[in-house]
mmCIF file of C-alpha atoms in Angstrom:
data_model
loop_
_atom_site.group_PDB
_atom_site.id
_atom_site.type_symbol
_atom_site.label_atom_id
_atom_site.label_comp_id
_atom_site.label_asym_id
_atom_site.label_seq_id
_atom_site.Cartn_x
_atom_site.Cartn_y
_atom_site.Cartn_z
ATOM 1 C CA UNK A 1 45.008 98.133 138.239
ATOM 2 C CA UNK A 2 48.137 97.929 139.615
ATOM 3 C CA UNK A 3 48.653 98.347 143.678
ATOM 4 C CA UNK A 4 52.599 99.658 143.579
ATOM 5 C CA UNK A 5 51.807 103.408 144.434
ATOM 6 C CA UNK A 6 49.772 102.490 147.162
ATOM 7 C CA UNK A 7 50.588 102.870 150.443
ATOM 8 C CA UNK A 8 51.687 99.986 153.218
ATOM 9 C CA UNK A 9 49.290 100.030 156.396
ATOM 10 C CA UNK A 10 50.594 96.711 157.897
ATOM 11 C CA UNK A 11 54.362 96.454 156.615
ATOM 12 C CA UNK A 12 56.088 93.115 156.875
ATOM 13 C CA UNK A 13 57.681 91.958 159.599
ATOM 14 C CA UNK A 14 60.859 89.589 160.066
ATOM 15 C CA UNK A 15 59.707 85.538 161.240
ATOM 16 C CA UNK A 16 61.554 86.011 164.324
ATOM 17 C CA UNK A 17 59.046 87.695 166.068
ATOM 18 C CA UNK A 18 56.317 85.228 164.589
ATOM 19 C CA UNK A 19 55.377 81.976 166.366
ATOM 20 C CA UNK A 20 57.771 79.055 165.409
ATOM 21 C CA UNK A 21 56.147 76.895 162.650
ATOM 22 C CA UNK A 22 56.830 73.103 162.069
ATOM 23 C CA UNK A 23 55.890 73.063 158.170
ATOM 24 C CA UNK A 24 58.809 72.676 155.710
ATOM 25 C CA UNK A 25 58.829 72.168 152.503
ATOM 26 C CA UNK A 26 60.625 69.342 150.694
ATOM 27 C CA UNK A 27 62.774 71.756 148.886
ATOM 28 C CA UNK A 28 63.993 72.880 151.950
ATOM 29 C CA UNK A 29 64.878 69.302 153.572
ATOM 30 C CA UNK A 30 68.309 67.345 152.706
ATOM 31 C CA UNK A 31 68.748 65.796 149.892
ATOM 32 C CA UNK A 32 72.040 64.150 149.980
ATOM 33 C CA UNK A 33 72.793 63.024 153.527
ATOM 34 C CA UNK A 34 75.453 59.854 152.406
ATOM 35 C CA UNK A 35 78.747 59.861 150.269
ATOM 36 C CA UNK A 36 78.539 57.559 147.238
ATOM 37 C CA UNK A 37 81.127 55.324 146.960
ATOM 38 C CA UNK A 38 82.947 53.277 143.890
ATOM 39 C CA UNK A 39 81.057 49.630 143.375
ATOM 40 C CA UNK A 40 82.438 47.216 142.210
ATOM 41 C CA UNK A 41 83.628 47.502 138.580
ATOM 42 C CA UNK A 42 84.076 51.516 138.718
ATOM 43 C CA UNK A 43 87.583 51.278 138.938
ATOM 44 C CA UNK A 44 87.971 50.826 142.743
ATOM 45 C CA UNK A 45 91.192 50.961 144.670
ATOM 46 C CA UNK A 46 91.622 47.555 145.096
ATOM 47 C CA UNK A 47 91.221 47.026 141.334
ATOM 48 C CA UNK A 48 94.227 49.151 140.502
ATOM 49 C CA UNK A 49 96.276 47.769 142.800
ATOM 50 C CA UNK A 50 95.927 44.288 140.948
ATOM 51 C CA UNK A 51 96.612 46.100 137.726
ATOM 52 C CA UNK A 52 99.727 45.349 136.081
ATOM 53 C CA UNK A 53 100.069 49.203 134.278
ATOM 54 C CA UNK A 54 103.985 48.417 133.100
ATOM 55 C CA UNK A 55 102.567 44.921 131.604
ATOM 56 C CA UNK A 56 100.217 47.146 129.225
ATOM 57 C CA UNK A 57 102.399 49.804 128.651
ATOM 58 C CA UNK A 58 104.690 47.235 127.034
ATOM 59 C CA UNK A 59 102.161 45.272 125.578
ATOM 60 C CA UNK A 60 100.887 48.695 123.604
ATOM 61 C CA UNK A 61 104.349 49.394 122.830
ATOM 62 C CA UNK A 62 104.879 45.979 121.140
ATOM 63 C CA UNK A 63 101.447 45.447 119.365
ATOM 64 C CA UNK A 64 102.474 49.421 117.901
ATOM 65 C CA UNK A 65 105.625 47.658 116.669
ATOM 66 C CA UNK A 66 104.150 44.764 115.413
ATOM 67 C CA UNK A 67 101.625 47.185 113.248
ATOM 68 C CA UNK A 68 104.154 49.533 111.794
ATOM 69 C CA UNK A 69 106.552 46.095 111.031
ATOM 70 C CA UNK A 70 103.601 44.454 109.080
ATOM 71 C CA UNK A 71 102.991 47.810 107.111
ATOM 72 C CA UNK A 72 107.002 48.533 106.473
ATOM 73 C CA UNK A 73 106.679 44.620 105.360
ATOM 74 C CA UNK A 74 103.682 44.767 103.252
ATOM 75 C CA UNK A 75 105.341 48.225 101.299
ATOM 76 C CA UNK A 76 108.700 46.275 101.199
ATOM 77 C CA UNK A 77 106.679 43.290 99.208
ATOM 78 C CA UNK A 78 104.431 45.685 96.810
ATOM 79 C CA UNK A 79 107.957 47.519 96.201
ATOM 80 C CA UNK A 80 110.396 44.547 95.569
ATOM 81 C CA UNK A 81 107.770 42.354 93.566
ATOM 82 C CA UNK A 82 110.159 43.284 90.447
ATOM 83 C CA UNK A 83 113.122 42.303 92.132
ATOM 84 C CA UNK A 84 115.379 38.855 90.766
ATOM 85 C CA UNK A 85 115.632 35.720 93.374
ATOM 86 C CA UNK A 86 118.477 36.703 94.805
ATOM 87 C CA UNK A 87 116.822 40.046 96.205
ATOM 88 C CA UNK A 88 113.998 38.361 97.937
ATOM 89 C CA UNK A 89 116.757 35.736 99.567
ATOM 90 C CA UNK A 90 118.667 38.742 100.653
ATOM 91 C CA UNK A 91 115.236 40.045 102.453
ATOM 92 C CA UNK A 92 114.722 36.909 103.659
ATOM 93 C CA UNK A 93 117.864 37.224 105.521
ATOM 94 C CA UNK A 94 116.915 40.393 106.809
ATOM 95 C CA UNK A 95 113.323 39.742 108.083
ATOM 96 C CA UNK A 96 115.285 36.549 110.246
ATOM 97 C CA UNK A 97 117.624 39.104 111.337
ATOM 98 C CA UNK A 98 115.138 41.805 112.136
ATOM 99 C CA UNK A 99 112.930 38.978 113.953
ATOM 100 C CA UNK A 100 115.822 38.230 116.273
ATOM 101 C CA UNK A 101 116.329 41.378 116.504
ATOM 102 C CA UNK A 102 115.637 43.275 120.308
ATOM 103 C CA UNK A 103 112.920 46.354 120.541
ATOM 104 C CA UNK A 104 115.624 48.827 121.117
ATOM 105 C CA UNK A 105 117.534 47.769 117.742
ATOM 106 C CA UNK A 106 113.984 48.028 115.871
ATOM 107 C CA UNK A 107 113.434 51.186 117.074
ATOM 108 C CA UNK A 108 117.271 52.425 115.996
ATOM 109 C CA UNK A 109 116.053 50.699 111.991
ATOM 110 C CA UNK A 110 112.399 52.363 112.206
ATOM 111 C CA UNK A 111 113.633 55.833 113.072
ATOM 112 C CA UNK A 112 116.670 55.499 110.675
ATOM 113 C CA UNK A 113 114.103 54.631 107.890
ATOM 114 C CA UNK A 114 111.738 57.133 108.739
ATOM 115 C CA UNK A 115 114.506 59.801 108.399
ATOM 116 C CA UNK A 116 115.576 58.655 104.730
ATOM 117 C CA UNK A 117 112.045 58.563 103.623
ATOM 118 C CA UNK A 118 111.553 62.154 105.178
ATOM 119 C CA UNK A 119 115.198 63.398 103.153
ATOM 120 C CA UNK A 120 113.888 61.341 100.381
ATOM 121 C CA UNK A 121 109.933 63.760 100.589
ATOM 122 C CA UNK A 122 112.237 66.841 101.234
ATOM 123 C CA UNK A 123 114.636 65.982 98.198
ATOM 124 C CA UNK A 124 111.588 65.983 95.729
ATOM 125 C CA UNK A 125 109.620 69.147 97.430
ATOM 126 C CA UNK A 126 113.011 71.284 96.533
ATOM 127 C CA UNK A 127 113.380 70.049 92.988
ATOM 128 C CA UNK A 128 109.402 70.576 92.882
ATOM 129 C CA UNK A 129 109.869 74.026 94.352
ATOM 130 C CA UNK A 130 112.355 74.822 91.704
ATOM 131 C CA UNK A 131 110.318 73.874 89.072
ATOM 132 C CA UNK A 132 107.584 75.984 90.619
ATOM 133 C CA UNK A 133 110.089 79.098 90.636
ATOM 134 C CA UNK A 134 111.079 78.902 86.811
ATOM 135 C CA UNK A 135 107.186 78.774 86.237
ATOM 136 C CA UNK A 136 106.365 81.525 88.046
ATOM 137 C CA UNK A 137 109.181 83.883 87.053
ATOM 138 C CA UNK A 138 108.650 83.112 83.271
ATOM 139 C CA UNK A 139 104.407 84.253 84.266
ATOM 140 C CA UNK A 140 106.128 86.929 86.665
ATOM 141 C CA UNK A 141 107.663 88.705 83.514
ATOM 142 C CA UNK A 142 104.442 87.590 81.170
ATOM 143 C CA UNK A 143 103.020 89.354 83.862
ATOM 144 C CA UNK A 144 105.158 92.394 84.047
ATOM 145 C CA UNK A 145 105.749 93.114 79.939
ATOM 146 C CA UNK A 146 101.724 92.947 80.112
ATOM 147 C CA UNK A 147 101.508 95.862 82.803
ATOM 148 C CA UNK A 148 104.003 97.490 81.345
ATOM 149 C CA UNK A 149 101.870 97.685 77.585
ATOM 150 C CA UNK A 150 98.638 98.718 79.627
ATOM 151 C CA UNK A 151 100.402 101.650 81.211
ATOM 152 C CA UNK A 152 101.814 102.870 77.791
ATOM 153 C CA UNK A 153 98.708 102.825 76.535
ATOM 154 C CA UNK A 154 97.115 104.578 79.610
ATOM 155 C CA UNK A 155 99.590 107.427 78.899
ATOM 156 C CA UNK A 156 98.807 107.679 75.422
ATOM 157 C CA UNK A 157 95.071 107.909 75.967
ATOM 158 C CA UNK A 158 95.567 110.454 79.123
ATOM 159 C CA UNK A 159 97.468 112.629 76.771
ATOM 160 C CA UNK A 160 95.787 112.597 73.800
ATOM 161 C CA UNK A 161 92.726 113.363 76.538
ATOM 162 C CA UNK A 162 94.587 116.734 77.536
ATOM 163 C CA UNK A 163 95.572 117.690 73.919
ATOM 164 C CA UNK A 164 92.326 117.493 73.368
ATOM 165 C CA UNK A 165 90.846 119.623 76.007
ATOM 166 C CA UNK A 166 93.626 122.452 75.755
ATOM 167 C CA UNK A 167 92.919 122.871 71.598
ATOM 168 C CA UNK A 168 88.604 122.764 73.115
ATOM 169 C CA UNK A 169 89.631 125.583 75.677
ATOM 170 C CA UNK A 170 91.904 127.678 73.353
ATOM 171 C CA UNK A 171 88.852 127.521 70.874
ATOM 172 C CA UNK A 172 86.682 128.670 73.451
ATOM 173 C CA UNK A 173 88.748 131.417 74.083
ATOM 174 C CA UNK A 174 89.524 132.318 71.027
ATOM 175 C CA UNK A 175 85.422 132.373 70.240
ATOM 176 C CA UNK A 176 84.980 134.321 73.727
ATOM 177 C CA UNK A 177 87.359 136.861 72.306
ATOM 178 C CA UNK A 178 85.499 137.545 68.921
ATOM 179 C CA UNK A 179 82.283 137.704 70.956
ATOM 180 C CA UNK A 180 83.849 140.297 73.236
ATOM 181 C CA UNK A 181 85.302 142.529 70.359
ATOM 182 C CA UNK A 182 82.162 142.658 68.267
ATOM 183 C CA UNK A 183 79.891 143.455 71.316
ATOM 184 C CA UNK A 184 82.019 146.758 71.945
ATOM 185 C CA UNK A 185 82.009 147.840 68.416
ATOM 186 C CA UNK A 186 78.306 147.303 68.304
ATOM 187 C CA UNK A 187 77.602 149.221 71.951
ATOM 188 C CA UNK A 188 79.563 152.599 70.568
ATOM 189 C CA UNK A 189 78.356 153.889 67.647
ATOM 190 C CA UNK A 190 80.986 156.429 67.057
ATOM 191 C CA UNK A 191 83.150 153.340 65.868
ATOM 192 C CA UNK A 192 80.231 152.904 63.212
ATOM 193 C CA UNK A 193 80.695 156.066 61.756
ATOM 194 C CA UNK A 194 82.868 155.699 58.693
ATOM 195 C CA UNK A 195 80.778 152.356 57.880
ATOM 196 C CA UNK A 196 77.252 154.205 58.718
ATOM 197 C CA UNK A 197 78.049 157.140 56.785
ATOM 198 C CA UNK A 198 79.562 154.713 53.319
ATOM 199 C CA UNK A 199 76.251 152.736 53.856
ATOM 200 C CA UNK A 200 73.774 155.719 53.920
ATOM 201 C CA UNK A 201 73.658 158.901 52.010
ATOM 202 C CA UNK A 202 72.791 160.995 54.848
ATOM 203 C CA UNK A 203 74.393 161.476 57.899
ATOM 204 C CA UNK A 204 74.069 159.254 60.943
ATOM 205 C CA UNK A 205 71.839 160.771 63.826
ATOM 206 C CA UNK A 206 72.796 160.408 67.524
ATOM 207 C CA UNK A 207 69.642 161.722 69.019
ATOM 208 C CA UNK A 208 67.919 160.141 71.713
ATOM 209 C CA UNK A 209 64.471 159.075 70.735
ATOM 210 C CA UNK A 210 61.678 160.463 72.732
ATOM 211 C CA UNK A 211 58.656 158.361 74.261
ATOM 212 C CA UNK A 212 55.157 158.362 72.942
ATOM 213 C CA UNK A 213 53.949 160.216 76.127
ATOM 214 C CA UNK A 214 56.485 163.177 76.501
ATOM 215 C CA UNK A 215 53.787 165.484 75.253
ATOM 216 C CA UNK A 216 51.324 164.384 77.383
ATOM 217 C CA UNK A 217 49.805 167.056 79.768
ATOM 218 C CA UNK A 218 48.448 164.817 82.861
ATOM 219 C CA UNK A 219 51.855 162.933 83.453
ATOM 220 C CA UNK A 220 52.262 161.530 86.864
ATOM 221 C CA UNK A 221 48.904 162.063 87.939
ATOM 222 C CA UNK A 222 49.092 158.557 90.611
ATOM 223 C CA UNK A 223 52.736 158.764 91.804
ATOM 224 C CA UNK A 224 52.631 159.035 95.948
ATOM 225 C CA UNK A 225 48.936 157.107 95.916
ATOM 226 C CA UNK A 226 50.766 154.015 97.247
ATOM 227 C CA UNK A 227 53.409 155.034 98.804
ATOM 228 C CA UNK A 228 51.888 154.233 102.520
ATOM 229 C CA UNK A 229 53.921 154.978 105.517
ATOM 230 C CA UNK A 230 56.429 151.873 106.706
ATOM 231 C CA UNK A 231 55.352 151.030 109.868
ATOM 232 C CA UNK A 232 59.029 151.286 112.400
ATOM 233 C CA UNK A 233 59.880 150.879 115.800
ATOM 234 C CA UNK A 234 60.821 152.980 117.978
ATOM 235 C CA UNK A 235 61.495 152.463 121.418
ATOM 236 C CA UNK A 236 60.413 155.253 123.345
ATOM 237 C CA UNK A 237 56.481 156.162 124.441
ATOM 238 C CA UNK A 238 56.879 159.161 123.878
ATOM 239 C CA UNK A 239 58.364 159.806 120.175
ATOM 240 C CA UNK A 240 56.102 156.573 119.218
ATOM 241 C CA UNK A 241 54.384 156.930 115.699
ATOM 242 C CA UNK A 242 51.028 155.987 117.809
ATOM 243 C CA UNK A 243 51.724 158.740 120.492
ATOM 244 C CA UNK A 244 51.906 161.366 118.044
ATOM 245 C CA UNK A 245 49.017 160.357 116.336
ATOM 246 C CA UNK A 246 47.124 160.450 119.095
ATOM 247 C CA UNK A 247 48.733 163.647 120.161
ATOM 248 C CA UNK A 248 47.680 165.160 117.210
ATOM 249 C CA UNK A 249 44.100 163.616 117.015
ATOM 250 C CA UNK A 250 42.731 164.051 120.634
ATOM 251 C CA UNK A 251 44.885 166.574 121.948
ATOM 252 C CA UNK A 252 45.917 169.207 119.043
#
């Protein structure tokens, strides 16, 4: 059973009025009392300073040049193996001139070839692009004479659909009508006349026909045996349905 709703006799009280205490608890003690420095092979001061950072950066830079020289060479050679003698002396020449060549010229050649190929990928995306065009406007127009049969038909079918329900409604009508027309013939039979007296011999008779029990002497004999007073309200004591009754029974 739970405590909650009980009441406090002996509330707690702050430790400051309590008797010091030497007892802590090793969560409570410091942990880190020293800053950790870099050892030896953590990248230390000292070790940058003997770092030579412009050395790599241009060691990167020409081992990157190196790469994309032996790749531009190795296309060069799958490309030109069809070539005569005279073509591979004339890239000969080159590679000796590109090998004496500085870093700042290589870069000029790379970037120059690197914008030809990119005209060259441009060049055949347009004429691909084009090609793509006459495609889809010849399935654009496929496209269109198709919707354009499939909404013909749709606008046949809708209106052979409402030809069809007007001639269904003007039949109904018409049928409604014929109903109507014989029903008030039949209801008066003064319209019958000419026909009733052609068909018969005799004349027609327009008496009403009397019931079985119009002769009877004890008619109505039951009529007010049920018919039991409604009970209503009325609010006022003294033109109640009970105080009259009572009125009339005790006091009358």
């Amino acid at each position: 059973m739970t405590t909650a709703a009980r009441p406090t006799f002996d509330p707690a009280r702050g430790k400051g009025s309590q008797a010091p205490t030497r007892i802590y608890s090793s969560r409570d003690l410091a942990s880190h009392t020293k800053l950790k420095f870099r050892q030896t092979g953590q990248t230390t001061q000292d070790e940058l300073n003997r770092v030579d950072l412009k050395a790599q950066l241009k060691k990167a830079e020409q081992d990157h040049y190196e790469k994309v020289n032996k790749v531009s060479k190795l296309g060069a050679g799958l490309s030109n193996s069809f070539k005569d003698d005279n073509d591979d002396e004339q890239e000969q020449e080159a590679a000796a001139e590109t090998s004496t060549e500085t870093p700042l010229e290589r870069k000029k050649r790379l970037l120059q070839e690197a914008e030809r190929l990119d005209k060259d990928d441009s060049d055949d995306s347009d004429a691909s692009k084009d090609s793509d065009d006459s495609d889809s406007d010849d399935s654009d127009s496929d496209e269109e004479d198709d919707t354009a049969e499939l909404l013909r038909e749709l606008e046949k079918i809708k209106r052979e659909r409402a030809e069809e329900k007007e001639r269904q409604e003007r039949i109904q009508r018409e049928e409604e009508e014929k109903a109507r027309e014989a029903q008030v013939a039949a209801g008066n039979p003064l319209l019958d006349m000419p026909e009733a007296s052609a068909a018969s011999s005799g004349p027609k008779d327009f008496s009403v026909k009397r019931r079985w029990d119009e002769d009877v002497i004890f008619k109505n004999q039951a009529r007010g045996m049920d018919d039991k007073p409604k009970k209503r309200f009325i609010n006022d004591t003294l033109r109640s349905d009970f105080h009259r009754k009572f009125m009339n029974k005790y006091v009358q």
